[in-house]
């Protein structure tokens, strides 16, 4: 093995590349060549480091210095000052309130996170299986296949209390148990990587930054339930994730960690990719099954559940990317270790995609039950430019808003449900007083109207009618009766829709009605948008009024 | 009558197998090499995979990704995901549409540009974001910056 003096980890997540990361990397290589340092400095392209807004990012070890917003012209200074003379370049370091924070351990954004799912993201090269193995990767698979029975594996996952990270929170161990009990010669594992919530990219970062953790989790799941084959259903909008998964599958097969007789045992398991084609509803498990079978992605009725009759009519376990990425850690370190994070009913961690009106946007992983305030203020650095926190939206178009009076809510499944919001897959959009809640509700509803597959009437017609009412209200033609009508219609759609898309579609409207009814009333009675977002016909635009209800 | 063959399609069918469940993957590969999905090609796929043309039409129109018509020279996708939306991507869309003189989801008369709304590019940290030609992503776009970006492609 070659020994290097310096390791330069350059984030090659999709956002850092979009921000110009490749240009910087090329410039850095040129500079290193010029100074004949290529043998001393090891450049590694890693997956997402999390603080996407400050990209392109580079972490330099052994010091653990992190450089932000890198431009090609910065390469010269970094090489000459830092790599040659050992003086880290302060100008490019992470700054908070004019204070330079030199290393990762001093930056609250990183220091206050707990990384289990993202354990390798931003640390290893996702295109090299050896780096994953060097971090302890595939040890859990070895342990499961050689030291544990199938029942043992299911028991550990059950004991860990892991719940589905796709949003609904169904206990993963129970799902595996149900599939295990099915008497069928053929069974399937499906990894749901159809991450369609606008504003969420947790799964994308795991697939791009640590694809082997998902493959390992799937293979363990396959062993436990008795499946021979797995599918990863990934969005076509994520070309980089597809590319890295293809590389990972190829390398795992070459290493004997996938394919026939894995690790010399009599267990064989194969994984194939299936590329989605742009339909939000395919994130719903039965619609996803139809799509894998090459059909229109319309949901099926349940029961039969996928664990009974799934892909091609065979028992199928469908798990989210993040759920599967947790599995190797649970198998390797045990249920007790996993339960040492999070709460009694919601153990473990959750990755959130923090975005919107917050100082540091990006991916954050925290123990479940962490107060919302910690995520927004301690990790995210608060709300920018003197604005104040108004609400946070979780769960995308299926979720709801959390108003400022509940900023201390612990982020776990039950607490969020009790507020009318949901955990969802992890999208967390922060809004300040310049965001109009009626407009936000309308935005999400427009999304579900577009993405409704049209199979069942409540969702197809009902959401459209709700949108019509909202459009009436935001254009100044609303009436007070509309509010009741919205609630009645919303509750009917929730009850009567066929699948999860329709059953949750009214949530953004219902929660904003619950917590921000006064804003709806202002639109209807005063014909005014308190946040000056909606263009009401009869309104004379008044000065931008700061609509401040927050005490924090 | 001469039977038309499509080698690009045949290659995809060999890769995924001549069975109905290969449909979506075959359509992906075909669109990648041809740019869109012409009717005669769909008829061909229908025969090869033994799926009725009506079903194929159903699938092609169900998914946003598939196109029945040839696309513009440059496709500008404006992200309307939540993060981009709350950071003002609607204004960006307006600027682009005004500049090109078209509405969202239209193609310019000369066929050189198309503007489309997309749900989420997954670049929420760089909001508001746009993507050109399915590969070049531009983040933290402003009204001024967006016109600069457009000139790169004209």
XYZ file of C-alpha atoms in Angstrom:
706
model
C 0.000 0.000 0.000
C 1.161 3.456 -0.819
C 1.509 5.894 2.028
C 0.617 9.518 1.430
C 1.521 12.578 3.427
C -1.770 14.335 2.765
C -5.215 13.064 1.882
C -7.381 15.564 0.040
C -11.011 14.479 0.022
C -12.951 16.302 -2.648
C -16.708 16.071 -2.468
C -18.029 14.572 -5.688
C -21.672 14.675 -4.704
C -24.013 15.953 -7.387
C -24.350 19.384 -5.840
C -20.640 20.032 -5.418
C -20.121 18.961 -9.026
C -22.913 21.333 -10.039
C -21.174 24.094 -8.118
C -17.995 23.563 -10.154
C -16.117 20.879 -8.228
C -14.582 19.252 -11.301
C -12.935 22.486 -12.371
C -11.283 22.834 -8.988
C -10.125 19.238 -8.963
C -8.475 19.610 -12.365
C -6.753 22.796 -11.249
C -5.555 21.116 -8.068
C -4.104 18.199 -10.003
C -2.278 20.613 -12.323
C -0.782 22.449 -9.374
C 0.271 19.218 -7.658
C 1.920 18.093 -10.875
C 3.765 21.381 -11.159
C 5.187 20.929 -7.676
C 5.743 17.192 -8.117
C 3.468 16.411 -5.213
C 1.284 13.794 -6.874
C 3.104 11.037 -5.000
C 2.618 12.759 -1.657
C -0.940 13.988 -1.903
C -3.742 11.527 -2.447
C -6.823 12.998 -4.078
C -9.987 11.059 -3.318
C -13.388 11.802 -4.766
C -15.929 11.151 -2.056
C -19.688 11.246 -1.773
C -21.699 14.051 -0.267
C -20.258 15.748 2.818
C -23.553 17.355 3.701
C -23.118 21.101 3.621
C -24.071 21.344 -0.024
C -24.683 25.065 -0.030
C -21.003 25.775 0.653
C -19.698 23.567 -2.138
C -17.454 22.671 -3.781
C -15.944 21.285 -0.591
C -12.628 19.688 0.206
C -11.479 18.126 3.477
C -7.745 17.800 4.053
C -6.346 15.163 6.387
C -4.542 14.525 8.751
C -5.510 17.980 10.016
C -9.201 17.657 9.202
C -9.353 21.113 7.679
C -12.370 21.810 5.523
C -12.302 24.269 2.630
C -15.480 25.727 1.202
C -16.698 27.369 -2.020
C -13.565 26.405 -3.912
C -12.726 27.924 -7.259
C -10.077 26.673 -9.705
C -7.922 29.717 -8.964
C -7.759 28.739 -5.270
C -5.812 25.571 -6.065
C -2.482 27.392 -6.388
C -2.716 28.976 -2.953
C -3.774 25.742 -1.254
C -0.911 23.781 -2.780
C 1.754 26.404 -2.175
C 0.678 27.450 1.292
C -0.945 24.391 2.826
C 0.502 21.375 1.069
C 4.039 22.740 0.728
C 4.446 24.985 3.731
C 1.914 23.500 6.117
C -0.037 26.742 6.533
C -3.722 26.110 6.025
C -5.462 28.809 3.999
C -7.713 30.695 6.400
C -9.440 32.637 3.656
C -11.125 29.501 2.344
C -12.062 27.924 5.638
C -15.493 27.557 7.147
C -16.600 30.811 8.755
C -19.362 31.460 11.217
C -20.048 35.025 12.332
C -16.585 36.091 11.097
C -14.895 33.395 13.178
C -12.789 30.957 11.237
C -13.449 27.362 12.226
C -10.491 25.354 11.026
C -11.480 21.750 11.513
C -14.495 19.516 11.177
C -14.691 18.834 14.901
C -15.102 22.533 15.674
C -17.870 23.227 13.203
C -21.273 22.789 14.836
C -22.813 21.668 11.544
C -20.629 18.550 11.616
C -19.924 18.179 15.331
C -23.578 18.064 16.345
C -24.545 15.289 13.973
C -24.588 11.546 14.657
C -23.680 9.619 11.555
C -24.809 6.036 11.152
C -26.433 6.025 7.740
C -23.997 8.609 6.399
C -21.080 6.929 8.190
C -19.022 6.649 5.029
C -20.413 9.527 2.967
C -17.727 12.089 2.358
C -15.052 9.817 3.788
C -14.592 7.020 1.271
C -14.355 6.855 -2.477
C -17.724 5.363 -3.444
C -16.292 3.908 -6.637
C -13.812 1.689 -4.812
C -15.124 -1.331 -2.919
C -11.836 -1.658 -1.031
C -12.411 1.642 0.726
C -15.808 0.409 1.911
C -14.276 -2.853 3.099
C -11.487 -0.964 4.863
C -14.168 0.853 6.859
C -15.565 -2.474 8.035
C -17.897 -2.911 5.093
C -19.276 -6.381 4.303
C -18.273 -7.602 7.772
C -21.951 -7.641 8.720
C -22.752 -9.745 5.668
C -20.020 -12.196 6.611
C -21.327 -12.365 10.154
C -24.913 -12.909 9.021
C -24.055 -15.627 6.520
C -21.566 -17.576 8.592
C -22.529 -17.027 12.226
C -26.263 -16.345 12.195
C -29.325 -18.234 11.112
C -31.978 -16.478 9.053
C -34.157 -16.324 12.152
C -31.317 -14.715 14.149
C -30.963 -11.965 11.565
C -34.675 -11.178 11.643
C -34.662 -11.227 15.451
C -31.806 -8.706 15.662
C -33.541 -6.364 13.234
C -36.778 -6.745 15.228
C -34.964 -6.083 18.509
C -33.291 -3.003 17.078
C -36.709 -1.422 16.586
C -35.686 -0.119 13.154
C -38.636 1.456 11.378
C -39.025 2.146 7.681
C -37.271 5.371 6.760
C -39.392 5.956 3.677
C -41.884 7.777 5.822
C -44.543 5.451 7.151
C -42.346 3.979 9.877
C -43.437 0.351 9.600
C -41.186 -1.931 11.705
C -38.616 -3.413 9.322
C -38.108 -6.628 11.299
C -41.833 -7.329 11.228
C -41.930 -6.830 7.475
C -39.067 -9.276 7.043
C -40.748 -11.777 9.364
C -43.948 -11.653 7.290
C -42.032 -12.281 4.080
C -39.958 -15.009 5.727
C -43.153 -16.844 6.702
C -44.399 -16.965 3.117
C -43.962 -20.385 1.588
C -42.690 -19.556 -1.873
C -39.711 -20.754 -3.915
C -39.154 -17.258 -5.288
C -38.987 -14.066 -3.226
C -37.674 -10.590 -3.962
C -36.057 -7.705 -2.144
C -36.707 -4.272 -3.616
C -34.809 -1.166 -2.637
C -37.055 1.839 -3.085
C -34.776 4.579 -4.376
C -37.510 6.501 -6.149
C -36.969 9.565 -4.035
C -39.468 11.962 -5.515
C -40.317 14.415 -2.745
C -39.383 17.869 -3.952
C -36.798 19.205 -1.548
C -35.388 15.877 -0.421
C -32.202 14.118 -1.488
C -31.149 11.912 1.428
C -31.296 8.702 -0.589
C -29.461 10.224 -3.482
C -26.546 11.119 -1.251
C -26.356 7.633 0.233
C -26.473 6.006 -3.212
C -23.842 8.387 -4.541
C -21.659 8.415 -1.450
C -21.888 4.883 -0.086
C -23.638 2.529 -2.533
C -22.154 -0.625 -1.016
C -23.943 -0.070 2.292
C -27.237 -0.410 0.418
C -26.070 -3.490 -1.494
C -24.907 -5.085 1.753
C -28.198 -4.281 3.488
C -30.154 -5.772 0.592
C -28.083 -8.943 0.532
C -28.580 -9.441 4.269
C -32.311 -8.881 3.793
C -32.302 -11.394 0.952
C -30.620 -13.972 3.162
C -33.079 -13.364 5.998
C -36.289 -13.742 4.017
C -35.010 -16.311 1.531
C -34.855 -14.196 -1.617
C -32.555 -14.887 -4.532
C -32.859 -11.582 -6.282
C -33.098 -7.902 -5.527
C -34.072 -4.864 -7.548
C -33.022 -1.295 -6.915
C -35.638 1.025 -8.352
C -33.851 4.327 -8.809
C -34.995 7.601 -10.318
C -33.866 8.423 -13.839
C -33.200 11.951 -12.560
C -30.221 10.618 -10.571
C -27.719 9.637 -13.278
C -24.704 9.822 -10.956
C -26.357 7.488 -8.445
C -27.129 5.037 -11.259
C -23.528 5.131 -12.446
C -22.091 4.534 -8.972
C -24.550 1.722 -8.273
C -23.559 0.023 -11.522
C -19.898 0.232 -10.536
C -20.646 -1.014 -7.020
C -22.654 -4.024 -8.236
C -19.886 -4.968 -10.664
C -17.199 -4.730 -7.984
C -19.259 -6.674 -5.446
C -19.766 -9.464 -7.980
C -16.049 -9.591 -8.757
C -15.276 -9.815 -5.047
C -17.697 -12.700 -4.534
C -19.951 -10.579 -2.327
C -22.809 -10.795 -4.783
C -23.791 -13.572 -7.160
C -23.430 -17.315 -6.702
C -22.289 -18.791 -3.366
C -21.557 -15.554 -1.581
C -18.454 -15.796 0.634
C -18.277 -19.491 -0.116
C -21.637 -20.239 1.488
C -24.556 -21.806 -0.329
C -26.433 -18.498 -0.378
C -26.738 -16.862 -3.800
C -28.136 -13.409 -4.402
C -28.162 -11.031 -7.320
C -29.091 -7.362 -7.644
C -30.402 -5.608 -10.747
C -31.111 -1.939 -11.342
C -34.428 -0.686 -12.614
C -34.535 2.908 -13.755
C -37.709 4.892 -13.110
C -39.122 7.222 -15.705
C -40.384 10.244 -13.837
C -43.529 9.452 -11.897
C -43.815 10.491 -8.263
C -46.468 7.872 -7.525
C -43.918 5.111 -8.225
C -42.499 5.739 -4.770
C -45.681 4.065 -3.518
C -44.801 0.420 -3.137
C -47.535 -1.197 -5.223
C -47.098 1.369 -8.020
C -43.375 0.660 -7.868
C -44.073 -3.050 -8.337
C -46.124 -2.312 -11.458
C -43.328 -0.144 -12.785
C -40.715 -2.872 -12.222
C -42.982 -5.173 -14.214
C -42.847 -2.679 -17.104
C -46.355 -1.320 -16.641
C -47.922 2.033 -15.877
C -47.056 2.938 -12.308
C -50.544 2.785 -10.894
C -51.037 1.501 -7.364
C -52.755 -1.786 -6.620
C -55.182 -2.331 -3.831
C -53.965 -3.824 -0.580
C -54.354 -6.598 0.536
C -52.719 -8.623 -0.824
C -49.692 -6.817 0.562
C -46.364 -6.934 -1.283
C -44.957 -9.334 1.335
C -47.657 -11.757 0.162
C -47.895 -10.913 -3.538
C -45.351 -8.471 -4.859
C -43.132 -8.373 -7.925
C -44.448 -10.882 -10.524
C -46.826 -12.176 -7.869
C -44.090 -13.372 -5.494
C -43.508 -12.289 -1.873
C -41.537 -9.050 -1.923
C -39.968 -6.898 0.764
C -39.704 -3.262 -0.238
C -37.354 -1.179 1.887
C -36.176 2.372 1.554
C -32.511 3.192 0.838
C -31.920 4.641 4.286
C -33.549 1.659 6.014
C -31.233 -0.716 4.173
C -28.145 1.392 4.866
C -28.862 0.934 8.595
C -28.902 -2.864 8.366
C -25.135 -3.568 8.223
C -24.588 -1.451 11.352
C -27.380 -3.233 13.245
C -26.088 -6.690 12.324
C -22.487 -5.844 13.085
C -22.925 -3.873 16.305
C -26.158 -5.342 17.577
C -29.618 -4.123 18.455
C -28.490 -2.601 21.743
C -25.989 -0.316 20.055
C -28.645 0.872 17.617
C -31.104 1.463 20.435
C -28.580 3.706 22.206
C -29.590 6.373 19.681
C -33.014 7.914 19.338
C -36.064 7.225 21.469
C -37.778 4.110 22.814
C -40.344 3.969 20.006
C -38.150 5.530 17.332
C -34.611 4.206 17.754
C -31.682 5.127 15.574
C -30.985 8.209 13.537
C -32.681 9.988 10.671
C -31.168 11.890 7.787
C -32.887 15.156 6.947
C -32.421 17.304 3.887
C -32.414 20.723 5.459
C -33.355 23.391 2.954
C -35.183 26.650 2.502
C -34.697 29.753 4.650
C -31.883 28.544 6.850
C -28.236 29.599 6.984
C -26.609 26.258 6.277
C -28.574 23.969 4.028
C -27.576 20.397 3.434
C -27.839 16.865 4.706
C -27.923 16.334 8.440
C -28.175 13.112 10.397
C -29.378 13.251 13.986
C -30.776 10.792 16.520
C -34.553 10.493 16.246
C -36.208 12.611 18.866
C -33.781 15.523 18.407
C -35.714 18.776 18.858
C -36.467 20.687 15.681
C -34.806 23.725 17.249
C -31.456 21.903 17.487
C -31.574 21.030 13.810
C -32.493 24.516 12.639
C -30.466 26.655 15.043
C -27.518 24.586 16.294
C -26.786 22.652 13.128
C -28.377 24.817 10.468
C -27.128 28.059 11.995
C -30.572 29.667 12.243
C -32.594 31.817 9.905
C -30.686 34.271 7.688
C -30.598 38.054 7.615
C -32.707 39.011 10.577
C -35.751 37.070 9.470
C -37.590 34.895 11.899
C -38.695 31.291 11.895
C -42.300 30.829 10.885
C -42.745 27.151 10.141
C -41.013 24.007 8.992
C -42.454 21.589 6.482
C -41.700 17.893 6.777
C -42.619 14.994 4.543
C -42.956 16.953 1.305
C -46.316 16.884 -0.475
C -47.574 14.213 1.919
C -46.528 16.035 5.048
C -47.544 19.041 6.989
C -46.200 22.180 8.569
C -44.888 22.605 12.074
C -45.549 26.145 13.317
C -43.078 28.121 15.423
C -44.820 27.385 18.728
C -43.802 23.752 18.312
C -40.163 24.409 17.479
C -39.097 22.226 20.409
C -40.968 19.194 19.117
C -38.836 16.052 19.205
C -38.428 14.790 15.657
C -39.788 11.271 15.948
C -42.611 9.406 14.234
C -45.284 9.792 16.937
C -44.616 13.425 17.857
C -44.805 14.574 14.272
C -47.969 12.597 13.590
C -49.634 14.154 16.627
C -49.010 17.599 15.113
C -50.620 16.545 11.832
C -47.270 16.446 10.048
C -45.376 13.258 9.208
C -41.774 12.142 9.394
C -41.823 11.402 5.683
C -38.648 10.504 3.950
C -36.717 13.381 5.484
C -37.350 16.584 3.574
C -37.209 19.518 5.987
C -38.017 22.893 4.504
C -37.626 25.921 6.725
C -39.828 28.936 6.090
C -39.637 32.473 7.440
C -42.213 35.244 7.597
C -41.839 35.973 3.882
C -43.403 32.617 2.985
C -47.184 32.603 2.579
C -48.658 29.452 4.042
C -51.643 29.417 1.708
C -49.262 29.657 -1.225
C -47.111 26.847 0.159
C -50.171 24.636 0.582
C -51.175 25.464 -2.971
C -47.688 24.616 -4.188
C -47.816 21.124 -2.691
C -51.338 20.523 -3.880
C -50.393 21.507 -7.422
C -47.702 18.897 -7.182
C -50.074 16.115 -6.112
C -52.650 17.135 -8.728
C -49.951 16.775 -11.392
C -48.639 13.531 -10.005
C -51.942 11.839 -9.189
C -52.035 8.773 -11.418
C -55.758 9.167 -12.005
C -56.778 5.674 -11.040
C -59.071 6.498 -8.112
C -61.634 9.290 -8.087
C -61.067 10.883 -4.658
C -57.456 11.631 -5.478
C -57.931 12.496 -9.161
C -60.985 14.742 -8.800
C -60.802 15.689 -5.139
C -57.320 17.177 -5.146
C -58.183 19.171 -8.260
C -61.256 20.636 -6.565
C -59.178 21.530 -3.519
C -56.698 23.283 -5.785
C -59.505 25.233 -7.462
C -60.655 26.472 -4.073
C -57.120 27.469 -3.087
C -56.671 29.310 -6.360
C -59.878 31.151 -5.670
C -58.644 32.133 -2.219
C -55.191 33.253 -3.377
C -56.686 35.397 -6.125
C -59.003 37.218 -3.729
C -62.227 35.492 -4.686
C -62.503 33.176 -1.718
C -65.397 32.912 0.684
C -65.434 31.891 4.318
C -67.399 28.713 3.508
C -64.459 27.613 1.405
C -62.465 26.821 4.523
C -64.997 24.314 5.782
C -65.352 22.881 2.316
C -61.574 22.413 2.117
C -61.548 20.550 5.408
C -64.474 18.341 4.492
C -63.062 17.536 1.079
C -59.581 16.965 2.492
C -60.784 14.511 5.102
C -62.831 12.635 2.510
C -59.843 12.295 0.193
C -57.735 11.001 3.087
C -60.297 8.328 3.875
C -61.296 7.259 0.403
C -58.113 7.285 -1.689
C -56.566 4.055 -2.872
C -52.926 4.665 -2.056
C -50.602 6.653 0.142
C -50.353 9.502 -2.349
C -54.032 10.379 -2.115
C -54.342 9.491 1.553
C -51.730 12.087 2.451
C -52.258 14.671 -0.312
C -54.548 16.926 1.769
C -52.051 17.109 4.681
C -50.316 20.356 3.660
C -53.679 22.098 3.320
C -55.167 20.631 6.486
C -52.164 21.485 8.667
C -51.875 25.030 7.379
C -55.600 25.452 7.991
C -55.044 24.225 11.506
C -52.108 26.451 12.401
C -52.380 29.398 10.018
C -56.122 29.822 9.612
C -55.728 33.569 10.131
C -53.701 33.750 6.932
C -56.459 32.067 4.976
C -58.948 34.487 6.539
C -56.748 37.465 5.633
C -56.814 36.314 2.005
C -60.596 35.919 2.060
C -61.831 38.786 4.216
C -59.162 41.464 3.866
C -58.195 40.367 0.351
C -54.609 40.585 1.483
C -51.684 38.233 1.500
C -49.941 38.941 4.818
C -46.608 37.830 3.362
C -47.115 39.668 0.070
C -46.645 36.562 -2.015
C -50.049 36.023 -3.590
C -51.199 38.472 -6.212
C -54.748 39.217 -5.092
C -56.729 41.006 -7.770
C -58.396 43.689 -5.682
C -55.440 44.348 -3.498
C -53.294 47.445 -3.692
C -49.824 46.214 -2.901
C -48.839 47.596 0.435
C -45.371 47.799 1.803
C -43.764 44.504 2.646
C -44.981 43.899 6.131
C -42.988 41.689 8.417
C -45.419 39.151 9.687
C -43.757 38.120 12.871
C -45.343 35.579 15.114
C -42.215 33.902 16.310
C -40.699 34.372 19.707
C -37.526 32.515 18.902
C -43.188 -4.553 -48.036
C -39.752 -3.960 -46.728
C -39.446 -4.685 -43.017
C -37.702 -1.887 -41.189
C -35.242 -2.806 -38.488
C -33.870 -0.714 -35.682
C -30.478 -1.966 -34.514
C -30.463 0.325 -31.485
C -33.736 -1.188 -30.311
C -32.553 -4.712 -30.990
C -29.518 -4.087 -28.835
C -31.685 -2.973 -25.935
C -33.984 -5.975 -26.324
C -31.011 -8.313 -26.288
C -29.798 -6.640 -23.112
C -33.111 -6.808 -21.228
C -34.774 -9.834 -22.827
C -37.725 -10.012 -25.239
C -40.397 -10.053 -22.544
C -43.138 -7.597 -21.552
C -41.473 -6.568 -18.285
C -38.479 -5.193 -20.198
C -40.632 -2.459 -21.730
C -39.621 0.528 -19.587
C -35.908 -0.293 -19.707
C -36.047 -0.816 -23.495
C -37.847 2.512 -23.921
C -35.131 4.197 -21.843
C -32.338 2.812 -23.992
C -34.175 3.575 -27.201
C -34.862 7.158 -26.235
C -31.260 7.597 -25.221
C -30.021 6.663 -28.684
C -32.801 8.204 -30.789
C -33.622 11.247 -28.665
C -37.339 10.467 -28.671
C -39.754 7.608 -29.333
C -41.177 7.727 -32.895
C -44.371 5.799 -33.600
C -42.776 3.303 -35.979
C -40.225 2.406 -33.340
C -42.958 1.853 -30.766
C -44.764 -0.433 -33.222
C -41.538 -2.350 -33.672
C -41.055 -2.676 -29.885
C -44.667 -3.759 -29.568
C -44.074 -6.703 -31.900
C -40.742 -7.669 -30.395
C -41.870 -7.612 -26.748
C -45.358 -8.882 -27.463
C -47.027 -5.901 -25.776
C -50.024 -4.225 -27.507
C -49.226 -0.788 -28.940
C -52.073 0.688 -26.884
C -50.378 -0.512 -23.685
C -47.065 0.950 -24.802
C -48.760 4.260 -25.533
C -50.228 4.074 -22.033
C -46.792 3.588 -20.493
C -45.062 6.242 -22.614
C -47.644 8.886 -21.729
C -47.784 7.893 -18.063
C -44.130 8.645 -17.350
C -42.807 12.183 -17.684
C -39.484 11.008 -18.966
C -40.623 9.613 -22.310
C -41.098 11.840 -25.336
C -43.140 11.147 -28.463
C -41.787 14.174 -30.290
C -38.338 15.383 -31.100
C -36.997 17.739 -28.493
C -35.529 21.214 -28.828
C -31.808 21.769 -29.301
C -31.373 22.895 -25.713
C -33.766 21.978 -22.941
C -33.773 24.283 -19.954
C -35.238 22.702 -16.865
C -36.231 25.036 -14.084
C -36.474 23.333 -10.720
C -39.736 23.946 -8.918
C -38.950 21.764 -5.945
C -39.915 23.140 -2.558
C -36.527 24.573 -1.689
C -36.206 26.292 -5.056
C -39.794 27.491 -4.912
C -39.408 29.196 -1.541
C -36.223 30.788 -2.853
C -38.007 32.337 -5.810
C -37.607 29.967 -8.745
C -40.874 31.280 -10.200
C -39.162 34.588 -10.931
C -36.325 32.755 -12.641
C -38.829 30.894 -14.789
C -40.501 34.181 -15.745
C -37.181 35.710 -16.783
C -36.283 32.736 -18.973
C -39.729 32.567 -20.572
C -39.797 36.288 -21.262
C -36.341 36.163 -22.750
C -37.220 33.326 -25.110
C -40.761 34.507 -25.746
C -42.362 31.192 -24.851
C -44.395 29.697 -22.052
C -43.261 26.856 -19.783
C -43.301 23.471 -21.554
C -43.116 25.108 -24.987
C -40.444 25.058 -27.661
C -39.218 28.195 -29.435
C -40.286 28.580 -33.061
C -36.795 27.867 -34.348
C -36.754 24.693 -32.274
C -33.583 25.696 -30.466
C -34.841 26.071 -26.918
C -37.447 24.475 -24.707
C -38.336 25.444 -21.161
C -39.601 22.853 -18.775
C -40.588 22.755 -15.145
C -39.079 19.924 -13.147
C -39.987 18.795 -9.685
C -36.699 18.479 -7.942
C -33.166 18.255 -9.211
C -32.009 17.232 -5.749
C -29.805 20.306 -5.581
C -31.768 21.922 -2.777
C -28.612 23.244 -1.157
C -27.982 25.301 -4.282
C -31.534 26.587 -4.672
C -32.763 28.012 -6.943
C -31.294 25.656 -9.539
C -31.696 25.068 -13.268
C -30.393 22.284 -15.467
C -29.584 22.579 -19.151
C -29.608 19.607 -21.530
C -29.968 17.141 -18.713
C -26.383 17.530 -17.576
C -25.279 21.073 -16.752
C -26.640 22.172 -13.396
C -26.446 25.802 -12.342
C -27.099 26.657 -8.712
C -27.944 29.838 -6.799
C -29.279 31.326 -9.998
C -30.301 34.982 -10.044
C -32.280 36.951 -12.622
C -29.039 38.397 -14.001
C -27.086 35.158 -13.904
C -29.722 33.218 -15.762
C -29.467 35.420 -18.869
C -25.707 34.986 -18.801
C -26.178 31.217 -18.710
C -28.567 31.336 -21.660
C -26.043 33.169 -23.829
C -23.651 30.238 -23.375
C -26.029 28.070 -25.348
C -27.137 30.457 -28.071
